[in-house]
Short mmCIF file of C-alpha atoms and ligand atoms in Angstrom, two decimals:
data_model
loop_
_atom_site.label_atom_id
_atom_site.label_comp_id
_atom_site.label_asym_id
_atom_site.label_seq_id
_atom_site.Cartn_x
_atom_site.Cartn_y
_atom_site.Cartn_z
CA UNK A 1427 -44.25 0.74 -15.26
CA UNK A 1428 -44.11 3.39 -13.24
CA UNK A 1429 -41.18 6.07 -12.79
CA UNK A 1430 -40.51 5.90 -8.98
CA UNK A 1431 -38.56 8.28 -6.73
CA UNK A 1432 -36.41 5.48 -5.14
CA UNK A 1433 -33.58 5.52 -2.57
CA UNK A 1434 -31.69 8.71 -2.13
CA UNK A 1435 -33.39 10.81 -5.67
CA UNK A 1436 -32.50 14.26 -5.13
CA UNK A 1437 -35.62 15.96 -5.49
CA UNK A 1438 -36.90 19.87 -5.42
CA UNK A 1439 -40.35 20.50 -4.56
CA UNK A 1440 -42.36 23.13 -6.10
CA UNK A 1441 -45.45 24.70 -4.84
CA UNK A 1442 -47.46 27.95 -5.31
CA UNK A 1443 -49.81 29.47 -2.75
CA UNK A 1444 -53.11 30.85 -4.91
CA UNK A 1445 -54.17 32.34 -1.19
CA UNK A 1446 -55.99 29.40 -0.06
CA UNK A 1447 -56.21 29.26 3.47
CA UNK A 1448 -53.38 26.24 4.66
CA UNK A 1449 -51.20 26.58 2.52
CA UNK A 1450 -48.29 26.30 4.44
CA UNK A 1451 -49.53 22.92 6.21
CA UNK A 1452 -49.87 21.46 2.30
CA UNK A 1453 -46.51 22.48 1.70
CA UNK A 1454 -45.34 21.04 4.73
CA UNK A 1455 -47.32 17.99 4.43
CA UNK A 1456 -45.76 17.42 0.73
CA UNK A 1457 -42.18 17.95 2.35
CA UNK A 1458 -43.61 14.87 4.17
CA UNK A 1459 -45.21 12.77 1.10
CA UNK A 1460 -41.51 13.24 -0.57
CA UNK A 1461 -39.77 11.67 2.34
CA UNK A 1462 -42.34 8.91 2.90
CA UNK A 1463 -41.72 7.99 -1.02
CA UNK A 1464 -38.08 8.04 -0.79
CA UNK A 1465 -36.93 11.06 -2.03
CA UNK A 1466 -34.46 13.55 -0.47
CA UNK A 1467 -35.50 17.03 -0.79
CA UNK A 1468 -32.81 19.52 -1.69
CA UNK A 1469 -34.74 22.63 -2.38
CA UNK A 1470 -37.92 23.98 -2.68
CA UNK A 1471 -39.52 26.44 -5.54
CA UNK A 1472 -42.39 28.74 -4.02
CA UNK A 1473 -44.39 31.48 -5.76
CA UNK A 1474 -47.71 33.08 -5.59
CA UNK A 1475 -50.21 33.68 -8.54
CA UNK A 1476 -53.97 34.05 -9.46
CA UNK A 1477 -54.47 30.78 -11.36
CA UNK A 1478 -52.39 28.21 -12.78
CA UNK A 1479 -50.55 28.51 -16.06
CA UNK A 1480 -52.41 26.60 -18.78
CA UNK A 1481 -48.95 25.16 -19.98
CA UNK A 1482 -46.70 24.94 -17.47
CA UNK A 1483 -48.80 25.41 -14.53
CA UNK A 1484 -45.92 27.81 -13.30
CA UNK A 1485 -45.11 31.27 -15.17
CA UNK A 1486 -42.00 30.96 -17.20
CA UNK A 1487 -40.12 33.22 -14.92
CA UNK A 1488 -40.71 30.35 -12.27
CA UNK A 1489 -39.93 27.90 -14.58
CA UNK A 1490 -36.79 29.17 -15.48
CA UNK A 1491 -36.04 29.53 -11.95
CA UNK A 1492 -37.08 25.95 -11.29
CA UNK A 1493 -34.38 24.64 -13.75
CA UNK A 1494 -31.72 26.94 -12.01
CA UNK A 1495 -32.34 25.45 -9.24
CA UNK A 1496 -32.32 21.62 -10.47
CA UNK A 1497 -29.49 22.55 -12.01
CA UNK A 1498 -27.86 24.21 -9.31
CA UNK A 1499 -28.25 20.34 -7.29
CA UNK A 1500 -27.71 18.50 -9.97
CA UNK A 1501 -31.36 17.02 -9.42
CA UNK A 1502 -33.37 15.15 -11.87
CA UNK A 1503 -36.57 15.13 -10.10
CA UNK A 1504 -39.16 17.73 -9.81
CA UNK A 1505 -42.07 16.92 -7.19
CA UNK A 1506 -45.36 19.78 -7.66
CA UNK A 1507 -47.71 20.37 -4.52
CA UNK A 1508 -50.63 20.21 -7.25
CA UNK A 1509 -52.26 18.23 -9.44
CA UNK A 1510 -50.92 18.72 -12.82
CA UNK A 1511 -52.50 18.20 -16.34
CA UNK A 1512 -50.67 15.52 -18.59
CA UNK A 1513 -49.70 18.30 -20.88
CA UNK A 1514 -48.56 20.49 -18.45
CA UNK A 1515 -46.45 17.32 -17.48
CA UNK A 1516 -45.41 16.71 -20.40
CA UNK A 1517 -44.22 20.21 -21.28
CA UNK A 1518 -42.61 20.67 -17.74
CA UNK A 1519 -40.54 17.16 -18.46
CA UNK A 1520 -39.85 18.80 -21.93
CA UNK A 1521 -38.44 21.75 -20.47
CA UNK A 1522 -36.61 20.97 -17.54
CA UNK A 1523 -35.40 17.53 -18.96
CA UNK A 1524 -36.27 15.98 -16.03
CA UNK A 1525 -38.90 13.63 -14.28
CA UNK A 1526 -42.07 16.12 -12.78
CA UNK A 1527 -44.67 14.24 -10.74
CA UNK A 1528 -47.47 15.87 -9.54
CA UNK A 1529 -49.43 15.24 -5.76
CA UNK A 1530 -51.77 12.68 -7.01
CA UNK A 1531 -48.35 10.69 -8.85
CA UNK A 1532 -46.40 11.23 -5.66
CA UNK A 1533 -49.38 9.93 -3.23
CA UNK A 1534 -49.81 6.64 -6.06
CA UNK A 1535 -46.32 6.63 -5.70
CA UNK A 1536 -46.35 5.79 -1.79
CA UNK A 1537 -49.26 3.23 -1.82
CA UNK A 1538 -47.75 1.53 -4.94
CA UNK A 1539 -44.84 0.82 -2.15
CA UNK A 1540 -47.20 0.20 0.66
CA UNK A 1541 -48.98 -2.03 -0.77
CA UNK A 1542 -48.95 -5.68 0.95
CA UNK A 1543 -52.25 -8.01 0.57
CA UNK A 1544 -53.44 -9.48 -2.65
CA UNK A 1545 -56.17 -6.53 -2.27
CA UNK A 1546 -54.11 -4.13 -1.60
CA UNK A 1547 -52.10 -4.48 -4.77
CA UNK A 1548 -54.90 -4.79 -7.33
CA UNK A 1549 -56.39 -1.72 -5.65
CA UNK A 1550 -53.10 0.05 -6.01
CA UNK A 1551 -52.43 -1.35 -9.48
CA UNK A 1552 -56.26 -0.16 -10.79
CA UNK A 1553 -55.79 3.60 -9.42
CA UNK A 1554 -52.11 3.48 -11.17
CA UNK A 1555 -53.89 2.34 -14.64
CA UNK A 1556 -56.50 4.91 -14.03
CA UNK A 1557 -54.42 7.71 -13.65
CA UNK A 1558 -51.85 6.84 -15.83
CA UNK A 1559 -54.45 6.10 -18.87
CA UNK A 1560 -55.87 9.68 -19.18
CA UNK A 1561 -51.92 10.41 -19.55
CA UNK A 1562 -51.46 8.05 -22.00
CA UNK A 1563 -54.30 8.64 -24.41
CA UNK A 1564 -54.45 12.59 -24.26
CA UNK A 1565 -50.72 12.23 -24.37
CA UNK A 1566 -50.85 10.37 -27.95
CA UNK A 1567 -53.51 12.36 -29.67
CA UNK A 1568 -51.23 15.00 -31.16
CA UNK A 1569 -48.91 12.12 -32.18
CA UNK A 1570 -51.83 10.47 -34.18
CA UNK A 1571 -52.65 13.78 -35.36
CA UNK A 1572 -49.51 13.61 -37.42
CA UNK A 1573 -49.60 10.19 -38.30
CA UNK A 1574 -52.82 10.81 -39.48
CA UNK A 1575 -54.48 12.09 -42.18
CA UNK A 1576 -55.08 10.56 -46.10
CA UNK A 1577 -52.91 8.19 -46.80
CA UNK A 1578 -50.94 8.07 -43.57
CA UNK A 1579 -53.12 6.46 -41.44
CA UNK A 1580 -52.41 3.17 -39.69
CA UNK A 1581 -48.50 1.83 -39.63
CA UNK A 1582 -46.63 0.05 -37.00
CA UNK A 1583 -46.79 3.20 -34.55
CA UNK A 1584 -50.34 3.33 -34.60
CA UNK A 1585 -50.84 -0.52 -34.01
CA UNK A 1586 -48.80 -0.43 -31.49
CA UNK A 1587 -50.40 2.53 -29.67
CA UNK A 1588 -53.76 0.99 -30.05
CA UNK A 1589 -52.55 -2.55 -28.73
CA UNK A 1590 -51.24 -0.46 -25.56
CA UNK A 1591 -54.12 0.84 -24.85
CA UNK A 1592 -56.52 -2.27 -25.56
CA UNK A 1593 -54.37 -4.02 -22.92
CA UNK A 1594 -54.32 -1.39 -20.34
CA UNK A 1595 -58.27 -1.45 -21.01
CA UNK A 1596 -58.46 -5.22 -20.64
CA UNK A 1597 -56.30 -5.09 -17.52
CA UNK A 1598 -58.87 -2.75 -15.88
CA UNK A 1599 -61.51 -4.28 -16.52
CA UNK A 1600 -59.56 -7.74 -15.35
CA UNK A 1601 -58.84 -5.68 -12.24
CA UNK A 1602 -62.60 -4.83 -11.51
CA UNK A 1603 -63.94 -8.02 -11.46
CA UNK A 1604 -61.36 -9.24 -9.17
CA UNK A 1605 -62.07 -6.59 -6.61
CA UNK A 1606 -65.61 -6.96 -7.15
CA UNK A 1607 -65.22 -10.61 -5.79
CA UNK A 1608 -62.93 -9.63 -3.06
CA UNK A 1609 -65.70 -7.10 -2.24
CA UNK A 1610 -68.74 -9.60 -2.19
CA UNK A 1611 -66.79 -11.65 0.27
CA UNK A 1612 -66.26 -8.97 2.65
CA UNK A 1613 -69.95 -8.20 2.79
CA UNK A 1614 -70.48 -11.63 3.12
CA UNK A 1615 -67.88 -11.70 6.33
CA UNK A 1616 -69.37 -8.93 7.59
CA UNK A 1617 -73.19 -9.90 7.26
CA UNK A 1618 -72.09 -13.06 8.97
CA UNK A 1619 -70.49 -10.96 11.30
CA UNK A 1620 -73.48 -9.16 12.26
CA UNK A 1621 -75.66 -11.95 12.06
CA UNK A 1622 -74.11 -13.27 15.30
CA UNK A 1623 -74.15 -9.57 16.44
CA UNK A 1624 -70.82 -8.87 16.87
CA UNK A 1625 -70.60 -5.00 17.00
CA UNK A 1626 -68.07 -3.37 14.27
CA UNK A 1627 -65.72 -0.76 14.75
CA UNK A 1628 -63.94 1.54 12.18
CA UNK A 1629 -60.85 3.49 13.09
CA UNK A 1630 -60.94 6.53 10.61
CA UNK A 1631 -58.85 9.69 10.43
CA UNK A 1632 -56.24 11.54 8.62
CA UNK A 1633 -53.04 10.20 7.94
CA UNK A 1634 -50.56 9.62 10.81
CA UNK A 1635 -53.05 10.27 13.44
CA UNK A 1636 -52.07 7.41 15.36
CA UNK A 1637 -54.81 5.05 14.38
CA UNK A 1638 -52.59 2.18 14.16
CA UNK A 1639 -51.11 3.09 17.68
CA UNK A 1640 -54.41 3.21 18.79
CA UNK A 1641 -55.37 -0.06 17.22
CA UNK A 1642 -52.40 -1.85 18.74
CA UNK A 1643 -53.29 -0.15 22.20
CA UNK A 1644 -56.45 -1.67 22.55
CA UNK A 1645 -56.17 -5.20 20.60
CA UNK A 1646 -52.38 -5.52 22.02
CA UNK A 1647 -51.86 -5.90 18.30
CA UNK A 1648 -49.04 -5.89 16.31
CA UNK A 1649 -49.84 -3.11 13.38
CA UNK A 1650 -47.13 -1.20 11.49
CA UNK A 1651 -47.61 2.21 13.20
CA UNK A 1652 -44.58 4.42 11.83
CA UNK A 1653 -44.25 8.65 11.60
CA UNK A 1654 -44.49 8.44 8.09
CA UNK A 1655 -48.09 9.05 5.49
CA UNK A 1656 -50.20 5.91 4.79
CA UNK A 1657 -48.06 3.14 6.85
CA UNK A 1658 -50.86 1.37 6.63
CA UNK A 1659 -52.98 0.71 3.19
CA UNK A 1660 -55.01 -2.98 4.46
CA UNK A 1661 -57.61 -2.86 6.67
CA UNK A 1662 -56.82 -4.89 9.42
CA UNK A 1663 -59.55 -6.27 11.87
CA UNK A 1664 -59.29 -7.70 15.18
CA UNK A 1665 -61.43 -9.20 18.08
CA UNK A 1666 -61.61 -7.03 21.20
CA UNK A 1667 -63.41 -7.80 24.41
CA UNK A 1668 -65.05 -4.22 25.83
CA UNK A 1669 -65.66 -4.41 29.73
CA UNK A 1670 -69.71 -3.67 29.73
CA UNK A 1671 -70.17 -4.27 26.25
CA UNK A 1672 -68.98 -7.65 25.32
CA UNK A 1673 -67.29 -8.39 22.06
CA UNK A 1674 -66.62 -5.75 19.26
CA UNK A 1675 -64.42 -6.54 15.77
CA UNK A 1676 -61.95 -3.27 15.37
CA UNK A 1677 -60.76 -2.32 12.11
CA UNK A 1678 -57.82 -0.13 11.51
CA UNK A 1679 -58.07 1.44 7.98
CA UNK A 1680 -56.31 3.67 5.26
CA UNK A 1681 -55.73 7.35 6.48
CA UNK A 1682 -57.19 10.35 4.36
CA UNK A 1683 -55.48 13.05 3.26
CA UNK A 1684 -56.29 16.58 1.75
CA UNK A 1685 -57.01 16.51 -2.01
CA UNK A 1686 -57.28 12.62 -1.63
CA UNK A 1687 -56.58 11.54 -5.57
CA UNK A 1688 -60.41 10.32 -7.09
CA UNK A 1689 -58.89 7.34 -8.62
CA UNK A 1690 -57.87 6.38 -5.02
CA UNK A 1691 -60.66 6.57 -3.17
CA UNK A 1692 -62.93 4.53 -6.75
CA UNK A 1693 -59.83 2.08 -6.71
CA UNK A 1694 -59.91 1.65 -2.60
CA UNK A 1695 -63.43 1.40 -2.54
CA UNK A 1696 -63.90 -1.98 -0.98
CA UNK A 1697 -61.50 -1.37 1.86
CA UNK A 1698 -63.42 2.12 2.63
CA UNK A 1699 -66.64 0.26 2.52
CA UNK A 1700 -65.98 -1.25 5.90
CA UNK A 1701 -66.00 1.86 7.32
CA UNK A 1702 -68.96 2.93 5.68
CA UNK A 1703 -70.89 -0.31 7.38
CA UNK A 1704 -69.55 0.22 10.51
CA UNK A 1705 -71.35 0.50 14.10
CA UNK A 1706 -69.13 3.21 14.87
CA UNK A 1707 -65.95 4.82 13.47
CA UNK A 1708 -63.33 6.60 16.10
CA UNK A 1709 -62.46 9.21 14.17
CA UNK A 1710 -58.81 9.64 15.73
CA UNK A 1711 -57.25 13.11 15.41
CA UNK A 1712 -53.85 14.56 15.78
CA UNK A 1713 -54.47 17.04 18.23
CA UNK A 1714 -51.18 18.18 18.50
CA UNK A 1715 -51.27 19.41 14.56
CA UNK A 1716 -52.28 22.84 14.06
CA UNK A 1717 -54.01 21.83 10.86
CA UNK A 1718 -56.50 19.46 13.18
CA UNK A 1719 -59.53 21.05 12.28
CA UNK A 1720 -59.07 21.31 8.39
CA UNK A 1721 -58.18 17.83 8.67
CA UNK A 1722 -61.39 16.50 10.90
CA UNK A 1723 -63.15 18.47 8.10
CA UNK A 1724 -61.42 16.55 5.12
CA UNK A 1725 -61.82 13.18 6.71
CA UNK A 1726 -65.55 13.29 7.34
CA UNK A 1727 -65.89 14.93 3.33
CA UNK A 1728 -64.06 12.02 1.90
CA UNK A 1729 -66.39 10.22 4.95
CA UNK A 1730 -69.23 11.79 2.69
CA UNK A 1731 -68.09 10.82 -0.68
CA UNK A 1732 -67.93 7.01 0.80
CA UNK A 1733 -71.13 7.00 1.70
CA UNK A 1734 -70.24 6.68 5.62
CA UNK A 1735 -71.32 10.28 6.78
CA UNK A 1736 -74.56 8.66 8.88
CA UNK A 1737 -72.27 6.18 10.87
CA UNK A 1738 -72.46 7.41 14.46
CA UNK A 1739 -68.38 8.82 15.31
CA UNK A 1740 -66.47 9.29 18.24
CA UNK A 1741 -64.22 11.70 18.25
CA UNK A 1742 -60.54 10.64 19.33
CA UNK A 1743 -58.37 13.68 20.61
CA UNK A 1744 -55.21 12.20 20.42
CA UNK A 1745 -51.29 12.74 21.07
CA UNK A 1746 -52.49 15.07 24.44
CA UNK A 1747 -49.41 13.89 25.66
CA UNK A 1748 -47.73 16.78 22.77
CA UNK A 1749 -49.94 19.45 23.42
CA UNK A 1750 -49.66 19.19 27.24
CA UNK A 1751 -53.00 18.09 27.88
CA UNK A 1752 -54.63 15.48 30.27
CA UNK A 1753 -57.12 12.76 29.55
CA UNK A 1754 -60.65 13.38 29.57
CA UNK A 1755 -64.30 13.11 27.91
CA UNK A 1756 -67.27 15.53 26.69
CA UNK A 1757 -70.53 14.25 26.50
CA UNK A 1758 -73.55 14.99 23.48
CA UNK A 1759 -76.67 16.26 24.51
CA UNK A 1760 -78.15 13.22 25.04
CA UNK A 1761 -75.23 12.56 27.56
CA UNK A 1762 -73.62 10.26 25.56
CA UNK A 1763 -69.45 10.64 25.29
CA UNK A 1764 -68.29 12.01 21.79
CA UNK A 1765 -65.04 13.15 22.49
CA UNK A 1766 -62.25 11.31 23.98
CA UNK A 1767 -59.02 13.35 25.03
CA UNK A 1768 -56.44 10.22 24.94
CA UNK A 1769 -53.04 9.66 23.90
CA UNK A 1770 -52.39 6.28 21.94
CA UNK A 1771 -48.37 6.60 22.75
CA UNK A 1772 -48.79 6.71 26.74
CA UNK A 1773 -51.76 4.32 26.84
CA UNK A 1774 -54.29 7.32 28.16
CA UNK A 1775 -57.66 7.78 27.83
CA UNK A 1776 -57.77 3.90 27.03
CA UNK A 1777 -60.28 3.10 29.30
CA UNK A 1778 -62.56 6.39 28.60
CA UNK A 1779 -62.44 5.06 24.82
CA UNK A 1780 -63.82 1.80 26.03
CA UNK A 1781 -66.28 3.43 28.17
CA UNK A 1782 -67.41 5.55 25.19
CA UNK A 1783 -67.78 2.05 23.15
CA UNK A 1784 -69.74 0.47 26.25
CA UNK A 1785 -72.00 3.27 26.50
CA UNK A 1786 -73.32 3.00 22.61
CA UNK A 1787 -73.87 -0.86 22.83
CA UNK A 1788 -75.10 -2.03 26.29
CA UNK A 1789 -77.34 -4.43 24.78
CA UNK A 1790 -74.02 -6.07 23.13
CA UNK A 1791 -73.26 -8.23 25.72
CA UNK A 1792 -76.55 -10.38 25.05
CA UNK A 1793 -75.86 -11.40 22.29
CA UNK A 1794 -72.14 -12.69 23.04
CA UNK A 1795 -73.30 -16.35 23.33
CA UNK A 1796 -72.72 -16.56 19.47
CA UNK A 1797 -68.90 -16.20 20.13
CA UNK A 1798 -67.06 -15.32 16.75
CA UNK A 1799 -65.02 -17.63 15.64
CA UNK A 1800 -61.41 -16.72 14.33
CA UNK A 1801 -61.42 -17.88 11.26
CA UNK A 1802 -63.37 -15.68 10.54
CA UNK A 1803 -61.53 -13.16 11.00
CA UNK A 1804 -58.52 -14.20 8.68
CA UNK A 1805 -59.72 -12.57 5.46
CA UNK A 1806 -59.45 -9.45 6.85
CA UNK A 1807 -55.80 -9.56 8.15
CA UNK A 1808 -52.60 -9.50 6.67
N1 LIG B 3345 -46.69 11.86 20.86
C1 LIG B 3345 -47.54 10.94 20.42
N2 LIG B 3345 -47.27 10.33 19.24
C2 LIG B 3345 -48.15 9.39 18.83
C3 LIG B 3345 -49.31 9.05 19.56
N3 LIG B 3345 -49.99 8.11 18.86
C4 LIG B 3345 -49.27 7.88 17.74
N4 LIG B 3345 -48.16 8.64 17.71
C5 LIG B 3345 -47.10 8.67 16.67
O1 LIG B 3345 -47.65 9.19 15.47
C6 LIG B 3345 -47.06 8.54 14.34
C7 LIG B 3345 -48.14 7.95 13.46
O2 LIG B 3345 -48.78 6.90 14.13
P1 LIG B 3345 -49.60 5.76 13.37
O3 LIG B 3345 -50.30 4.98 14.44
O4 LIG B 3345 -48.76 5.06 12.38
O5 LIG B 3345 -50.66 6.69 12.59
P2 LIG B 3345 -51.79 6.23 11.56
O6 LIG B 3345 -52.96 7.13 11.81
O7 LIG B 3345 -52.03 4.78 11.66
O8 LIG B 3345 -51.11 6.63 10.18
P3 LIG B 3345 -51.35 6.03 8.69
O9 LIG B 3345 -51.43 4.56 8.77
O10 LIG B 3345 -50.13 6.53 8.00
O11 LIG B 3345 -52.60 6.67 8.18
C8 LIG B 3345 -46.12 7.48 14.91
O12 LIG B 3345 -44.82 8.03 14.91
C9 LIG B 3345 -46.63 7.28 16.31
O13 LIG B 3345 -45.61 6.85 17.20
C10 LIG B 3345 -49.56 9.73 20.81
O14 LIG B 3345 -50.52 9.50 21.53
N5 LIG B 3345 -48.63 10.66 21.17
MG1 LIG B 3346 -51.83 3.31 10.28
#
């Protein structure tokens, strides 16, 4: 249903700095997002302006310039670093006679490819329906506006329109009752979980952090870790003993990313909810990116929006192997570690992240005799 970038699409990326602090980390970062999705990037359209055009989000100068450019590489495919309005879409398409797709498209896009569990895939398909609905119906009112009027009203067009969008309607709402299930047997899982008090721990951070690395460090897992955005879109959960502590379940989630699409984060809801009832998320960071700290701020905001902002973190410093760094720890006031300098890659810092685990749940160990069994676990793995 959806147009996707695949194999080798040429594509030119477009992107306009409105003096936001960033800006070249975005751009950079959508460079990324186009790769990730399958497209192969053959030029790039910058500019700079005060707001956004209210038709073509670009000035027509840029415009112009923008279908040079396609032109010029005989590319069909148009990829913005914004989030476009369907009628800017639609008038870009109409211009440039070729596909546009805009951040939150291109990011859809990815997961829509990503996508591997049952959950995973009606998550994905809901946030497509979503986004793609607002399209549809803003995108047929001027059509019905000249179907309409005395005497001209109804016809095959219209039916058909209307049938459309009853069954996109009916889908969604098919869709949310099935992840409402799948989410009532998580919490189930996980009260059962924490009924035998097994201790639960969220790995959380922006995308390509190395929170699957991390994951596989310390379960000796086998997660899809790969240098590409949102390798992994199921939350995976494994048993892991903790020297001092006694058992803990680790969960390695979705990454965030700047200007995370809404319909994402409603549609992925259940998956983020284990990391809002974590024990503790390790919030791993890239600190090797010199956007780290705009990105430890975007993670805990979409941390906010989920409703996990008062779930104790640790902070993960990782990939010190890139920035020439050496392992190490800082400790809160009340003496407790909160940062962990570690790298994921080399196996560093592995046993300071344990010891920052131990040190938050001492009393865990007592309650090991009600050993978790692995079934219970399967739900929550691929
Ligand atoms: N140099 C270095 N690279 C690392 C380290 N940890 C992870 N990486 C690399 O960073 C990239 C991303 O790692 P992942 O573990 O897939 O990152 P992630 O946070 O799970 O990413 P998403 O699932 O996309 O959100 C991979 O190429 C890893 O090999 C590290 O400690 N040092
Ligand atoms: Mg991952």
């Amino acid at each position: 249903m959806f147009d996707r970038p695949t194999g080798n699409d040429a594509a030119v990326l477009v992107s306009l700095d409105f003096g936001s602090p960033g800006y070249a980390d975005s751009l950079e970062e959508l460079h990324h997002l186009a790769t990730t999705a399958g497209a192969r990037v053959v030029a790039v359209v910058e500019g700079r302006r005060a707001k956004p055009d209210a038709a073509l989000f670009v000035g027509s100068g840029k415009a112009e310039e923008l279908l040079d450019t396609l032109n010029a590489h005989e590319a069909k495919l148009a990829i913005f670093n914004h989030e476009l309005s369907p009628a800017q879409q639609r008038n870009l398409e109409k211009m440039l006679e070729c596909r546009v797709v805009d951040r939150t498209g291109l990011i859809l896009d990815i997961f829509a490819q990503r996508a591997k569990s049952h959950e995973g895939k009606l998550q994905v398909e809901l946030a497509q329906l979503e986004h793609l609905s607002t399209r549809l119906i803003r995108g047929w009112t001027h059509l019905e506006r000249q179907k309409g009027g005395i005497g001209m009203r109804g016809g095959p067009g219209e039916t058909q329109l209307e049938l459309d969008r009853r069954m996109i309607r009916q889908r969604v709402k098919l869709l949310k009752e099935k992840l409402e299930k799948l989410r009532q047997q998580r919490g189930q899982q996980r009260r059962s979980r924490r009924r035998s008090g097994v201790v639960s721990v969220s790995l959380v951070g922006y995308t390509n952090a190395g929170k699957s690395t991390l994951f596989n460090r310390l379960t000796q897992a086998g997660a899809y870790a790969a240098d590409q955005l949102f390798a992994t879109l199921d939350t995976t959960s494994r048993k892991l003993y903790i020297p001092n502590c006694g058992q803990i379940v680790l969960s390695d989630t979705v990454g965030f990313i700047r200007e995370l699409p809404h319909t994402l984060v409603d549609a992925f809801g259940a998956t983020l909810e284990e990391a809002a009832q974590a024990d503790l998320l390790l919030h791993v960071v890239d600190v090797a990116s010199p956007a780290r700290e705009e990105q430890v701020m975007e993670v805990n905001r979409v941390l906010g929006e989920i409703g996990a902002q008062q779930v104790p973190q640790i902070l993960v410093l990782n990939k010190i192997d890139s920035a020439g760094m050496g392992p190490g720890v800082e400790r809160d006031e009340y003496g407790k570690i909160h940062k962990v300098w570690a790298s994921a890659r080399d196996g560093e810092g592995m046993d300071l992240i344990r010891q920052a685990i131990a040190e938050r749940f001492p009393a865990n160990e007592l309650a090991q005799q009600a050993a978790l069994p692995d079934n219970n676990l399967e739900a929550f793995s691929e």
